[in-house]
Short mmCIF file of C-alpha atoms in Angstrom, two decimals:
data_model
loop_
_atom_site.label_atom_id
_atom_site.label_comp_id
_atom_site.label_asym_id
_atom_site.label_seq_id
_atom_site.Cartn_x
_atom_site.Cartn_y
_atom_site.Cartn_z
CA UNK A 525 61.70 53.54 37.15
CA UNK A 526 61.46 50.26 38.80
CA UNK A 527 61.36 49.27 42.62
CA UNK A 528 60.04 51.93 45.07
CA UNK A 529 61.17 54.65 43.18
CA UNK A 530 57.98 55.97 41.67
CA UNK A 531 58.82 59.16 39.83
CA UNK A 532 57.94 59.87 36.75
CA UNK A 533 59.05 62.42 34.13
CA UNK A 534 56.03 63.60 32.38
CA UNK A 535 52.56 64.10 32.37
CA UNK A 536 52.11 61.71 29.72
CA UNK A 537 53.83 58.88 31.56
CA UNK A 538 52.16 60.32 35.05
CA UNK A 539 48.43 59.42 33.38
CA UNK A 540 49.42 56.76 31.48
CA UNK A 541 46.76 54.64 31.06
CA UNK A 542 43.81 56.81 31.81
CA UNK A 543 40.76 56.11 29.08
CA UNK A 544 37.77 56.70 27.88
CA UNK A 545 34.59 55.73 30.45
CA UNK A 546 37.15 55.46 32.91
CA UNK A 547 36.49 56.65 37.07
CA UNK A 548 38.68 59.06 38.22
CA UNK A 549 38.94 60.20 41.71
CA UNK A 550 40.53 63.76 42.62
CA UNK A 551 41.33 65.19 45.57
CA UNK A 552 41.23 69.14 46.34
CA UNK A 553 38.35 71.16 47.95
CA UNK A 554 37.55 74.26 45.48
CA UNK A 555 40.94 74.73 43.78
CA UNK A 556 42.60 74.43 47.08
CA UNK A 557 45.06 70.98 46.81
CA UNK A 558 44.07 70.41 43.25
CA UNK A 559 46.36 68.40 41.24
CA UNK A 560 46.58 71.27 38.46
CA UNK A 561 48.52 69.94 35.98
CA UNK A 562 47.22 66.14 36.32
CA UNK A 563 43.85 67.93 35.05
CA UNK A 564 45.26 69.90 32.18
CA UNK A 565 46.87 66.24 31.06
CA UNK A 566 43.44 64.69 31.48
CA UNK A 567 41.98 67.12 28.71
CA UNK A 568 45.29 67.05 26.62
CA UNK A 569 44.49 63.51 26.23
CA UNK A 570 41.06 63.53 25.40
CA UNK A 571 39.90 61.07 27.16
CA UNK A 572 35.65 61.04 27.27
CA UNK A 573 32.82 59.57 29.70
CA UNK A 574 34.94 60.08 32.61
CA UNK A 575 32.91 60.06 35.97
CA UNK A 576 34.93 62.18 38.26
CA UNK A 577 34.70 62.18 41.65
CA UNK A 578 35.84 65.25 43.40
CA UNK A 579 33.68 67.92 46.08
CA UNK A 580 33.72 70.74 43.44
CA UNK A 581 34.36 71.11 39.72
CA UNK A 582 36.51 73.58 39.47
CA UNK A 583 35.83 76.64 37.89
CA UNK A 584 34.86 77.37 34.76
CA UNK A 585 38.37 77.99 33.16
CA UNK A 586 40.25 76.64 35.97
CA UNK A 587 40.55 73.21 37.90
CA UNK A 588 38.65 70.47 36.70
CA UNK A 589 36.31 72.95 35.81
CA UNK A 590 38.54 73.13 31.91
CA UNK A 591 37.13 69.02 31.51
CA UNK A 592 33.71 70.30 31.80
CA UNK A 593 34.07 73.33 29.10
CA UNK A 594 35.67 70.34 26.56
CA UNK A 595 32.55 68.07 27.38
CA UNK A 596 34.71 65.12 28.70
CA UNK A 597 33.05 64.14 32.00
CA UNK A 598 29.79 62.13 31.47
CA UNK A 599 29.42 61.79 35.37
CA UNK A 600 30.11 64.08 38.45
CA UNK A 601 30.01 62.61 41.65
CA UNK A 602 30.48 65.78 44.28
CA UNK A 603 28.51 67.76 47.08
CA UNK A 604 28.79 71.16 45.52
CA UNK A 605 28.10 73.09 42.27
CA UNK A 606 28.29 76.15 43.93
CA UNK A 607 30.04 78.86 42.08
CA UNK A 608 30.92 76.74 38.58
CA UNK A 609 28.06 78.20 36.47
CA UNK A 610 28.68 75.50 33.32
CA UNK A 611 28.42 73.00 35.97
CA UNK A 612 25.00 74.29 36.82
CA UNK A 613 24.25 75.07 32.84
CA UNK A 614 25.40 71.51 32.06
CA UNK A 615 23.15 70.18 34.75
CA UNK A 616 20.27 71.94 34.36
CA UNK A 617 20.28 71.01 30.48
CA UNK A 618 20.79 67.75 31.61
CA UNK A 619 24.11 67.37 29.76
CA UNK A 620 26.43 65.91 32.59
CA UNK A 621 24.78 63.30 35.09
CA UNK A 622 25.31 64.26 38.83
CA UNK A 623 25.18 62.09 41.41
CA UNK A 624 24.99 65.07 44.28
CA UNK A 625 26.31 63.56 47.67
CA UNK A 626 26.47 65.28 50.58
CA UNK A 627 30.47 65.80 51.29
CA UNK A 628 31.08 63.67 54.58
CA UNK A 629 29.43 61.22 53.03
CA UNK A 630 31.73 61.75 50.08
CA UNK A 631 34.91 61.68 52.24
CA UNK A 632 33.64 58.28 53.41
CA UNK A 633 33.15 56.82 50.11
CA UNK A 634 36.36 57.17 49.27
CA UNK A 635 37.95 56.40 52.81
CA UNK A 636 35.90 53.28 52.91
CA UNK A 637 36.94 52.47 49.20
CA UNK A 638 40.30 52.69 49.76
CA UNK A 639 39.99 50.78 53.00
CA UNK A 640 37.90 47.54 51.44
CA UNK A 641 35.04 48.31 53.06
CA UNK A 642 32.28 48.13 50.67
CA UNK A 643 29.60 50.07 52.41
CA UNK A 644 28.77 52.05 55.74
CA UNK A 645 25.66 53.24 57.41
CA UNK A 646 25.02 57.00 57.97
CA UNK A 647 22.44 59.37 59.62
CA UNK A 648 23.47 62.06 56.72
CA UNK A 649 20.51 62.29 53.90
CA UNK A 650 17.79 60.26 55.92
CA UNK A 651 14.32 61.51 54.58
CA UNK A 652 16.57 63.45 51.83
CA UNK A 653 16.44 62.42 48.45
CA UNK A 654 20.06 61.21 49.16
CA UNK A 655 17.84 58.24 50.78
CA UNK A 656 15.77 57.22 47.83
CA UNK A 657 16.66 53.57 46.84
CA UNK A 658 18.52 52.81 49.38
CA UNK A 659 18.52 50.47 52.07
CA UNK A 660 17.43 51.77 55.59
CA UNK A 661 18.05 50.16 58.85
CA UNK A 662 17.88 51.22 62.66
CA UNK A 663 20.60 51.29 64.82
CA UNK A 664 19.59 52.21 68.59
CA UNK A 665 16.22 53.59 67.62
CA UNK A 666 17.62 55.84 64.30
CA UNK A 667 17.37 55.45 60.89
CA UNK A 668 20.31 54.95 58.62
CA UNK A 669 20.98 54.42 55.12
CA UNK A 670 23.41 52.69 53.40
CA UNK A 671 26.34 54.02 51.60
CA UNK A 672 28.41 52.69 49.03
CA UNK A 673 32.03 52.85 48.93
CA UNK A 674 34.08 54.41 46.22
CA UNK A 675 36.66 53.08 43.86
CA UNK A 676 38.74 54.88 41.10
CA UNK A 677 40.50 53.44 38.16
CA UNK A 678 42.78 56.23 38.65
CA UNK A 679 43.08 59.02 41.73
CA UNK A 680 44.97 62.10 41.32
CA UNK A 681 46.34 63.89 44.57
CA UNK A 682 47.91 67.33 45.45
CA UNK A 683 50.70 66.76 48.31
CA UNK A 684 53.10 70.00 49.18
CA UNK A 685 56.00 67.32 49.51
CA UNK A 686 56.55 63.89 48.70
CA UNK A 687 59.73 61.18 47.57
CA UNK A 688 60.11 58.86 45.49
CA UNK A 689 58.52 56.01 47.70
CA UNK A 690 55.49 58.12 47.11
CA UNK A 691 55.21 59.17 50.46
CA UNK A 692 53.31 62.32 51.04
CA UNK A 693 52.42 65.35 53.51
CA UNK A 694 50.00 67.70 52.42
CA UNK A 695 49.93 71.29 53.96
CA UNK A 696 46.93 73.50 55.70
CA UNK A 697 44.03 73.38 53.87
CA UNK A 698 44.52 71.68 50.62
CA UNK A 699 45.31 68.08 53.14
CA UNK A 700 40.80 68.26 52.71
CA UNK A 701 39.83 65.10 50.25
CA UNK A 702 43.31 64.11 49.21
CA UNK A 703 44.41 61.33 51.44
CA UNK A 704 40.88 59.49 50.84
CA UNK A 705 40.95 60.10 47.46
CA UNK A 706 45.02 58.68 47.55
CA UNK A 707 43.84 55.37 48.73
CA UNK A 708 40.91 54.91 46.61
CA UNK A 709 42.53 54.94 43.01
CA UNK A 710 43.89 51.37 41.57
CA UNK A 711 46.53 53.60 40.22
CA UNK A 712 46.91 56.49 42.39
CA UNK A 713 48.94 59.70 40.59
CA UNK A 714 50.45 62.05 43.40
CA UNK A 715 51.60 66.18 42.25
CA UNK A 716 53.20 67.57 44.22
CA UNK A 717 55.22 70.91 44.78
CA UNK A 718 58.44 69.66 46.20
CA UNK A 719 59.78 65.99 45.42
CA UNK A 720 62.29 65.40 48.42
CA UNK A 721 65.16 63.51 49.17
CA UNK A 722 64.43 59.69 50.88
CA UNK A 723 64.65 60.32 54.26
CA UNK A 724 63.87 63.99 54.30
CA UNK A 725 60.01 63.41 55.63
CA UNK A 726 59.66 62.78 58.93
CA UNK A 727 58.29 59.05 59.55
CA UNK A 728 56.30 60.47 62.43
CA UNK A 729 54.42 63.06 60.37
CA UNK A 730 53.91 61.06 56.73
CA UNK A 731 50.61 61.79 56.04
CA UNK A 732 50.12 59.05 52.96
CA UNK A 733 52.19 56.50 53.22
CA UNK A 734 53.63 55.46 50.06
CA UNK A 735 51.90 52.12 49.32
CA UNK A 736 48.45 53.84 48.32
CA UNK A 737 51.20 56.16 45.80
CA UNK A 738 51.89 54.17 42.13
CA UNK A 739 53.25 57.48 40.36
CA UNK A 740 54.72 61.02 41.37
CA UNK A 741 55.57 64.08 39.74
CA UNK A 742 57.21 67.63 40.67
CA UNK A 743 54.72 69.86 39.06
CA UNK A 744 54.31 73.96 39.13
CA UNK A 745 51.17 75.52 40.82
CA UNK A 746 49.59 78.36 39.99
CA UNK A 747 47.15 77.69 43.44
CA UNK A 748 44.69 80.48 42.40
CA UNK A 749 42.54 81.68 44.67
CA UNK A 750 38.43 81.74 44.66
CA UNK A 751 37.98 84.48 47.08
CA UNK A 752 40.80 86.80 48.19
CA UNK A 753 39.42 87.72 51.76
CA UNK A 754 41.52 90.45 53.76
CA UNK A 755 42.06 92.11 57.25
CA UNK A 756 42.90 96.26 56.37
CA UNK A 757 46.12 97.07 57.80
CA UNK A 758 45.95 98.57 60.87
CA UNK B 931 13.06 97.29 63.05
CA UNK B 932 14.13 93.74 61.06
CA UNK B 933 17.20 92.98 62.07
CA UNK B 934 20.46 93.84 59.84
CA UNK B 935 22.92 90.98 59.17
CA UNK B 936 25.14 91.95 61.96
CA UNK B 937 22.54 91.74 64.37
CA UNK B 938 21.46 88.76 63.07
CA UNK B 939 25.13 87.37 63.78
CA UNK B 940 25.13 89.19 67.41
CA UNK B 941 21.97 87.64 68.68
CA UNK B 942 23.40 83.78 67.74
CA UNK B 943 26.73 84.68 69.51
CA UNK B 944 24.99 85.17 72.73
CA UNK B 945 24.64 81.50 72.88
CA UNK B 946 28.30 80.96 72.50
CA UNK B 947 29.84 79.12 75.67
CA UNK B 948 33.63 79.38 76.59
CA UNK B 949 35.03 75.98 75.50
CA UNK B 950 32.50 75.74 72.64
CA UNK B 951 33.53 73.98 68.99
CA UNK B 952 31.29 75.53 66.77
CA UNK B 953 30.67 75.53 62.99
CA UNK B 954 29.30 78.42 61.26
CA UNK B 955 28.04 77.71 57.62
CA UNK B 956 28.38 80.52 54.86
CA UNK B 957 26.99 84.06 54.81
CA UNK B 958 25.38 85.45 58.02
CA UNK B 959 26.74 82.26 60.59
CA UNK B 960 30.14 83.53 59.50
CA UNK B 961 29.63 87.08 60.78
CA UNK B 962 29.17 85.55 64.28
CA UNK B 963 32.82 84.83 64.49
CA UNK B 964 32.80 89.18 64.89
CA UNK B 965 30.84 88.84 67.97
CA UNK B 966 32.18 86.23 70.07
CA UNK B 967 31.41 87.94 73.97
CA UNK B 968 34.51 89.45 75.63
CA UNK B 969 36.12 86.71 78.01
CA UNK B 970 34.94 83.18 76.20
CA UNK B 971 37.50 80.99 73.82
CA UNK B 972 35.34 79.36 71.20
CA UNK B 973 37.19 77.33 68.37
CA UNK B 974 35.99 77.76 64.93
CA UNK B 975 35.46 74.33 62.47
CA UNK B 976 35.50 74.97 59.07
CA UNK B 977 34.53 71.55 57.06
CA UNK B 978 37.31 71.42 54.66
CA UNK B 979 40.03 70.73 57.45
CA UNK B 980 40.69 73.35 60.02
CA UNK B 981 39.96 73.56 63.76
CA UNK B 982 40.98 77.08 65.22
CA UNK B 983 39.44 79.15 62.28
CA UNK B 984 40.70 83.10 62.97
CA UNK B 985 40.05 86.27 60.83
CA UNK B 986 40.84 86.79 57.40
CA UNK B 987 44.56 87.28 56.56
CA UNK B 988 46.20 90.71 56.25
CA UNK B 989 47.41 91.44 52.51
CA UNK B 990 51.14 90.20 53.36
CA UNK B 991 49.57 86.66 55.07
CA UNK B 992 47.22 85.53 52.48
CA UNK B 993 47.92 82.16 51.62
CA UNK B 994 46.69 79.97 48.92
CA UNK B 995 46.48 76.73 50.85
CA UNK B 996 44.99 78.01 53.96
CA UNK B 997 41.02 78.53 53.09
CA UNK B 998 37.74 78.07 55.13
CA UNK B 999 34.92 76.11 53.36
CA UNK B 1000 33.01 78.94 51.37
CA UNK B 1001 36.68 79.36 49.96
CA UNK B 1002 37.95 82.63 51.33
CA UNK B 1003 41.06 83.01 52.48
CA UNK B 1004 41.47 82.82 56.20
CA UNK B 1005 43.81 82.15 59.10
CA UNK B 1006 44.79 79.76 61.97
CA UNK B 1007 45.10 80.94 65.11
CA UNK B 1008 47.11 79.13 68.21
CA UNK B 1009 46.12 75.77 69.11
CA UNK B 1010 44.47 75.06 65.59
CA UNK B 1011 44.84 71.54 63.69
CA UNK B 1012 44.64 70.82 60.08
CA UNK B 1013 43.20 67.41 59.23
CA UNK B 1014 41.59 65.66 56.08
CA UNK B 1015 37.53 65.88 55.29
CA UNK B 1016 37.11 62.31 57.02
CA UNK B 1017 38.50 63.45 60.04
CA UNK B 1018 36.55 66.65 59.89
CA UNK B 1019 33.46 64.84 58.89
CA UNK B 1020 33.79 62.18 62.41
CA UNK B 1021 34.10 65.39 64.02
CA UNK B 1022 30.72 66.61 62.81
CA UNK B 1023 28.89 63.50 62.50
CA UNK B 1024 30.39 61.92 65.51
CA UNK B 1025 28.97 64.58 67.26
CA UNK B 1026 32.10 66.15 68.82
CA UNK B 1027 30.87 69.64 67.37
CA UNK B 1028 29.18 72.06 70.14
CA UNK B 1029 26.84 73.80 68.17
CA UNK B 1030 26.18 74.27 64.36
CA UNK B 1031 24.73 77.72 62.59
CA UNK B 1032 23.90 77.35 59.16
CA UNK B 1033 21.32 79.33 56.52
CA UNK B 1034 18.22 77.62 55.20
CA UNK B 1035 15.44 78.54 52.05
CA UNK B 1036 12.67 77.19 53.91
CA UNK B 1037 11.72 75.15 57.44
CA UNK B 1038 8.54 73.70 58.89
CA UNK B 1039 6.98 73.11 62.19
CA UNK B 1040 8.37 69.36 61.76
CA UNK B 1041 11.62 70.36 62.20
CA UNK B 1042 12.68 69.98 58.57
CA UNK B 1043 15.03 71.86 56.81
CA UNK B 1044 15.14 72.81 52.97
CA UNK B 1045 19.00 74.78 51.81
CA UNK B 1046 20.18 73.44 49.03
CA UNK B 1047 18.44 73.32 46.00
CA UNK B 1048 15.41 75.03 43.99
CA UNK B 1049 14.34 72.36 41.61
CA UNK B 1050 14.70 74.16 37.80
CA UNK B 1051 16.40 77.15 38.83
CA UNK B 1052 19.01 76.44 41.43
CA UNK B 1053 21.67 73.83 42.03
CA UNK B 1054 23.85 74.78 44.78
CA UNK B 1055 24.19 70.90 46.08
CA UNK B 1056 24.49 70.16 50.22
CA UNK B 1057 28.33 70.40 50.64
CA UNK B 1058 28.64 69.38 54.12
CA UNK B 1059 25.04 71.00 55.31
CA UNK B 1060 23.35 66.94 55.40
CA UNK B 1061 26.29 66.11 57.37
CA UNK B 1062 25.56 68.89 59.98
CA UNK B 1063 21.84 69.02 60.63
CA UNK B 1064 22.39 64.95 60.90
CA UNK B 1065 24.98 64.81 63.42
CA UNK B 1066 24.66 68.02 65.59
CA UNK B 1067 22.31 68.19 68.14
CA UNK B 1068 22.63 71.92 69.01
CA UNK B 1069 22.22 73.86 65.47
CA UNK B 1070 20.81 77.79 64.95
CA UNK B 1071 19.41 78.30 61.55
CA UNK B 1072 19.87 81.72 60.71
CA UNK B 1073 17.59 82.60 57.70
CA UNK B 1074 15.14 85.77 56.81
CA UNK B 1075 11.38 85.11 57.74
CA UNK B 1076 9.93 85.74 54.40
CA UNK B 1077 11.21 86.62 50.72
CA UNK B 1078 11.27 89.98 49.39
CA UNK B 1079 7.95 89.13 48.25
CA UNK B 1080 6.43 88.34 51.62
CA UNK B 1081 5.86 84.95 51.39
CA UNK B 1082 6.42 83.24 54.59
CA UNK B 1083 10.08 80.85 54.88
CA UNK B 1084 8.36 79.05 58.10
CA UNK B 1085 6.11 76.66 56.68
CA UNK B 1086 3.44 73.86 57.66
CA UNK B 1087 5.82 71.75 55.33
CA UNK B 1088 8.71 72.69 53.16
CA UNK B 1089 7.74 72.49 49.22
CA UNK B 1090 11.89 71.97 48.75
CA UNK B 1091 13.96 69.42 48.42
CA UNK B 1092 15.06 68.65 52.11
CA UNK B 1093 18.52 69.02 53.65
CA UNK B 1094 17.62 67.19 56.90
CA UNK B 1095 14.38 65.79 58.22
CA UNK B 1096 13.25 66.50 61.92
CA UNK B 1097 16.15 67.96 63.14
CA UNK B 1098 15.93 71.71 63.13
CA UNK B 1099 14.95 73.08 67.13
CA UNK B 1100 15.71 76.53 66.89
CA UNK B 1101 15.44 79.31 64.34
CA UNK B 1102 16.81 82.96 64.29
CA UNK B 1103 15.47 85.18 61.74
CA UNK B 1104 15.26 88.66 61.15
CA UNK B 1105 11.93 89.32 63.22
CA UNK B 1106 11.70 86.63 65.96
CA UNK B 1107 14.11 84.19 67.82
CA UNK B 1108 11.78 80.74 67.61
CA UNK B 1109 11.41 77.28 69.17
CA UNK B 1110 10.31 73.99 67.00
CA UNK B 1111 8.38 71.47 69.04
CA UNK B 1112 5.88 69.04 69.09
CA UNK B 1113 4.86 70.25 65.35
CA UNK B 1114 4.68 73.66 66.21
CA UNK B 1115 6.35 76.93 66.32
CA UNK B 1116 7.41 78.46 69.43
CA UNK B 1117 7.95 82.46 69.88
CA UNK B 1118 10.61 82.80 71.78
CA UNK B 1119 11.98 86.45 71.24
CA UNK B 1120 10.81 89.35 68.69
CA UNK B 1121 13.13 91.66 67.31
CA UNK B 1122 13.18 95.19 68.68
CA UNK B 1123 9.99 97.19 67.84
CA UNK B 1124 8.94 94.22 65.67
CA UNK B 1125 5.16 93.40 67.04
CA UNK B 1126 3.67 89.62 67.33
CA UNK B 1127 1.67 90.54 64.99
CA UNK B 1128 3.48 91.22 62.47
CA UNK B 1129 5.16 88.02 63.04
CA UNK B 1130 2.51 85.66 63.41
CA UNK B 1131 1.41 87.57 59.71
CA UNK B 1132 4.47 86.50 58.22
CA UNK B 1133 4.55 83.06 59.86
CA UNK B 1134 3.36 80.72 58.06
CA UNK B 1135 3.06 77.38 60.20
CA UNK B 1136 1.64 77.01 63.19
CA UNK B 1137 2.89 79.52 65.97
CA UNK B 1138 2.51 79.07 69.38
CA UNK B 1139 2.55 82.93 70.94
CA UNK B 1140 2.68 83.29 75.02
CA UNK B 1141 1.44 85.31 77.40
CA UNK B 1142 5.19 87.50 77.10
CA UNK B 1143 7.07 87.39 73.92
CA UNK B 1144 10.20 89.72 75.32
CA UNK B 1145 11.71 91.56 73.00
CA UNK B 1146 16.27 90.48 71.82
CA UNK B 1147 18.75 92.15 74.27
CA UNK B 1148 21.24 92.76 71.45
#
């Protein structure tokens, strides 16, 4: 591996690096675009006190969800609980810390992170208890509060195909938080489902451009589903 | 009569335009997509990256990477866009989004909204719900007027954590279409056979009644 050609051949060498107390940042929105086997390496490694940042957790034997059942996320940062019931048992018995921000807000955390922009001003949470500590200022006669960006000391990303410059285009619905979250990790990990020949993606339709990409790997998906929702055959 | 769920869905689709963007949060708001009038195009956002939301896949179409945001599978129909949550968050806190319908636990004659969380005993978190109520001028919240219980969801003041402060205008629920201003609740509409009365019992905050409350054309 050396140049532009980022691939790497395992899991181990694709989180190489990743510790304890570390923040990682993961793209996906439910278990749509999540970077499935990234995850299952973060809990083979056993890594503890991670803060994760990520909209959802998973579920509770699926998606980051599985680093929640082996206790190895101190810190959540995301905008919904929602269906992950250990999440809620966790947080309710005050196990895990959440930091519980509302998901544009979240998206611009990371976009602004990744962009070296340390903080942004928002109408979303004013008189919430988003707002509490932080620092309010009027703009054209409305309040907003101030946001602070996001980092990661690693990001893991979901992209249906990418080479080995680490360029990336996502598909559908599971694009949601993963080019954000791509930019916002000092070393960013990309899965993705088909690892492509230079020159194969488009330059007009690259969705990440390789420079936010340190590492890629060609992984196998099982992409389950939440909620299988159907139209009856006619 | 209350109004059922569906009705619920085809009383807020009467205020569809033709050329309207519109989001529709989880449970009830999503029905409305069944009612859209005969003769209007309206383009469906869901918050997790899709413009052009259409009904749920057929067996043979379901596809793992194409979801709306309560994470059911869905479909795209022509002229739709997929795009990351930043660029689906501009679009909603930019303002580019015609009108917003979205549940609630609880709102108040201020305008405020409550959805999100029951301190002790439920954690559901905002998702994108702060997002919406703070950059959409035109939102519907769809909710039931009181619990099975009775008690009242239309309040002098939420007791809930907040999802957005003084920005709620208009309220469906299953009795009474409603208006919030100047601290007070406005009867717009009653549902059919549902009397003022009964409303205004079940109304908890302030409620302006006039002279002629009509009754929904559904």
């Amino acid at each position: 591996m050396s140049g532009f050609n980022k691939v790497v051949d395992s899991y181990a060498d694709a989180m190489h690096g990743l510790q304890d107390g570390m923040t990682v940042i993961a793209g996906g929105f439910g278990l749509c675009g999540n970077a499935e086997n990234l995850i299952v390496e973060i809990k083979r490694l056993g890594v503890k006190d991670l803060t994760v940042v990520s909209n959802n957790c998973g579920v509770t034997d699926f998606g980051l969800g599985i680093l929640l059942e082996s206790k190895q996320i101190k810190k959540m940062i995301s905008s919904y609980v929602g269906e992950n019931q250990t999440f809620m048992d966790q947080l309710l018995a005050d196990e895990l810390e959440v930091d519980l921000t509302p998901q544009g807000t979240l998206a611009e955390k990371m976009r602004a992170g990744g962009a070296g922009i340390p903080g942004f001003y928002t109408a979303t949470g004013v008189g919430t208890e988003v707002s509490k500590g932080k620092e309010v200022r009027q703009f054209n006669g409305r309040d907003y509060i101030l946001e602070e960006a996001i980092t990661g000391d690693f990001a893991i990303v979901k992209a249906w195909k990418g080479d080995h410059y680490g360029n990336l285009v996502y598909r559908q619905t599971a694009q949601n938080f993963n080019p954000m979250a791509a930019t916002a990790g000092k070393i960013t990990v990309a899965e993705v489902e088909e690892l492509v020949e230079p020159g194969e993606l488009d330059p007009n339709f690259i969705h990440t451009p390789g420079i936010y990409v340190d590492r890629v790997i060609q992984g196998e998906f099982e992409k389950r589903i939440e909620f299988r929702t159907v139209t009856e055959e006619a | 009569m209350a109004l059922s769920r569906e009705q619920l869905a085809m009383r807020v689709a009467q205020e569809l335009k033709d050329g309207y963007y519109v989001n529709l949060g989880i449970g009830i708001p999503t029905l409305v997509s069944n009612y859209v009038p005969e003769g209007i195009e309206v383009m469906l956002q869901s918050e997790n990256g899709l413009l052009g939301m259409g009904p749920f896949p057929l067996e043979s179409e379901i596809d793992a990477d194409l979801i709306n945001a309560g994470k059911q599978t869905v479909t795209a129909i022509k002229g739709a866009s997929f795009f990351s949550s930043a660029d689906s968050f501009a679009m909603i806190r930019g303002g580019h989004v015609d009108l917003t319908v979205l549940g609630a636990f609880e709102v108040d004659v201020h305008g405020n909204i409550a959805s999100y969380m029951i301190p002790g005993k439920l954690i559901k978190g905002m998702g994108g719900a702060m997002d919406l109520v703070a950059g959409a001028d035109n939102i519907i919240v769809t909710m039931t007027h009181a619990s099975k219980h009775g008690e009242s969801k239309l309040l002098p003041q939420c007791t809930l954590p907040l999802t957005g402060a003084a920005c709620i205008k208009r309220v469906l629920t299953d009795l009474a279409f409603i208006e919030i201003k100047d601290g007070k609740f406005h009867l717009l509409e009653r549902a059919p056979g549902v009397s003022v009365e009964e409303i205004q019992k079940l109304t908890a905050g302030e409620l302006v009644v006039p002279d002629n409350v009509p009754e929904m054309d559904l």
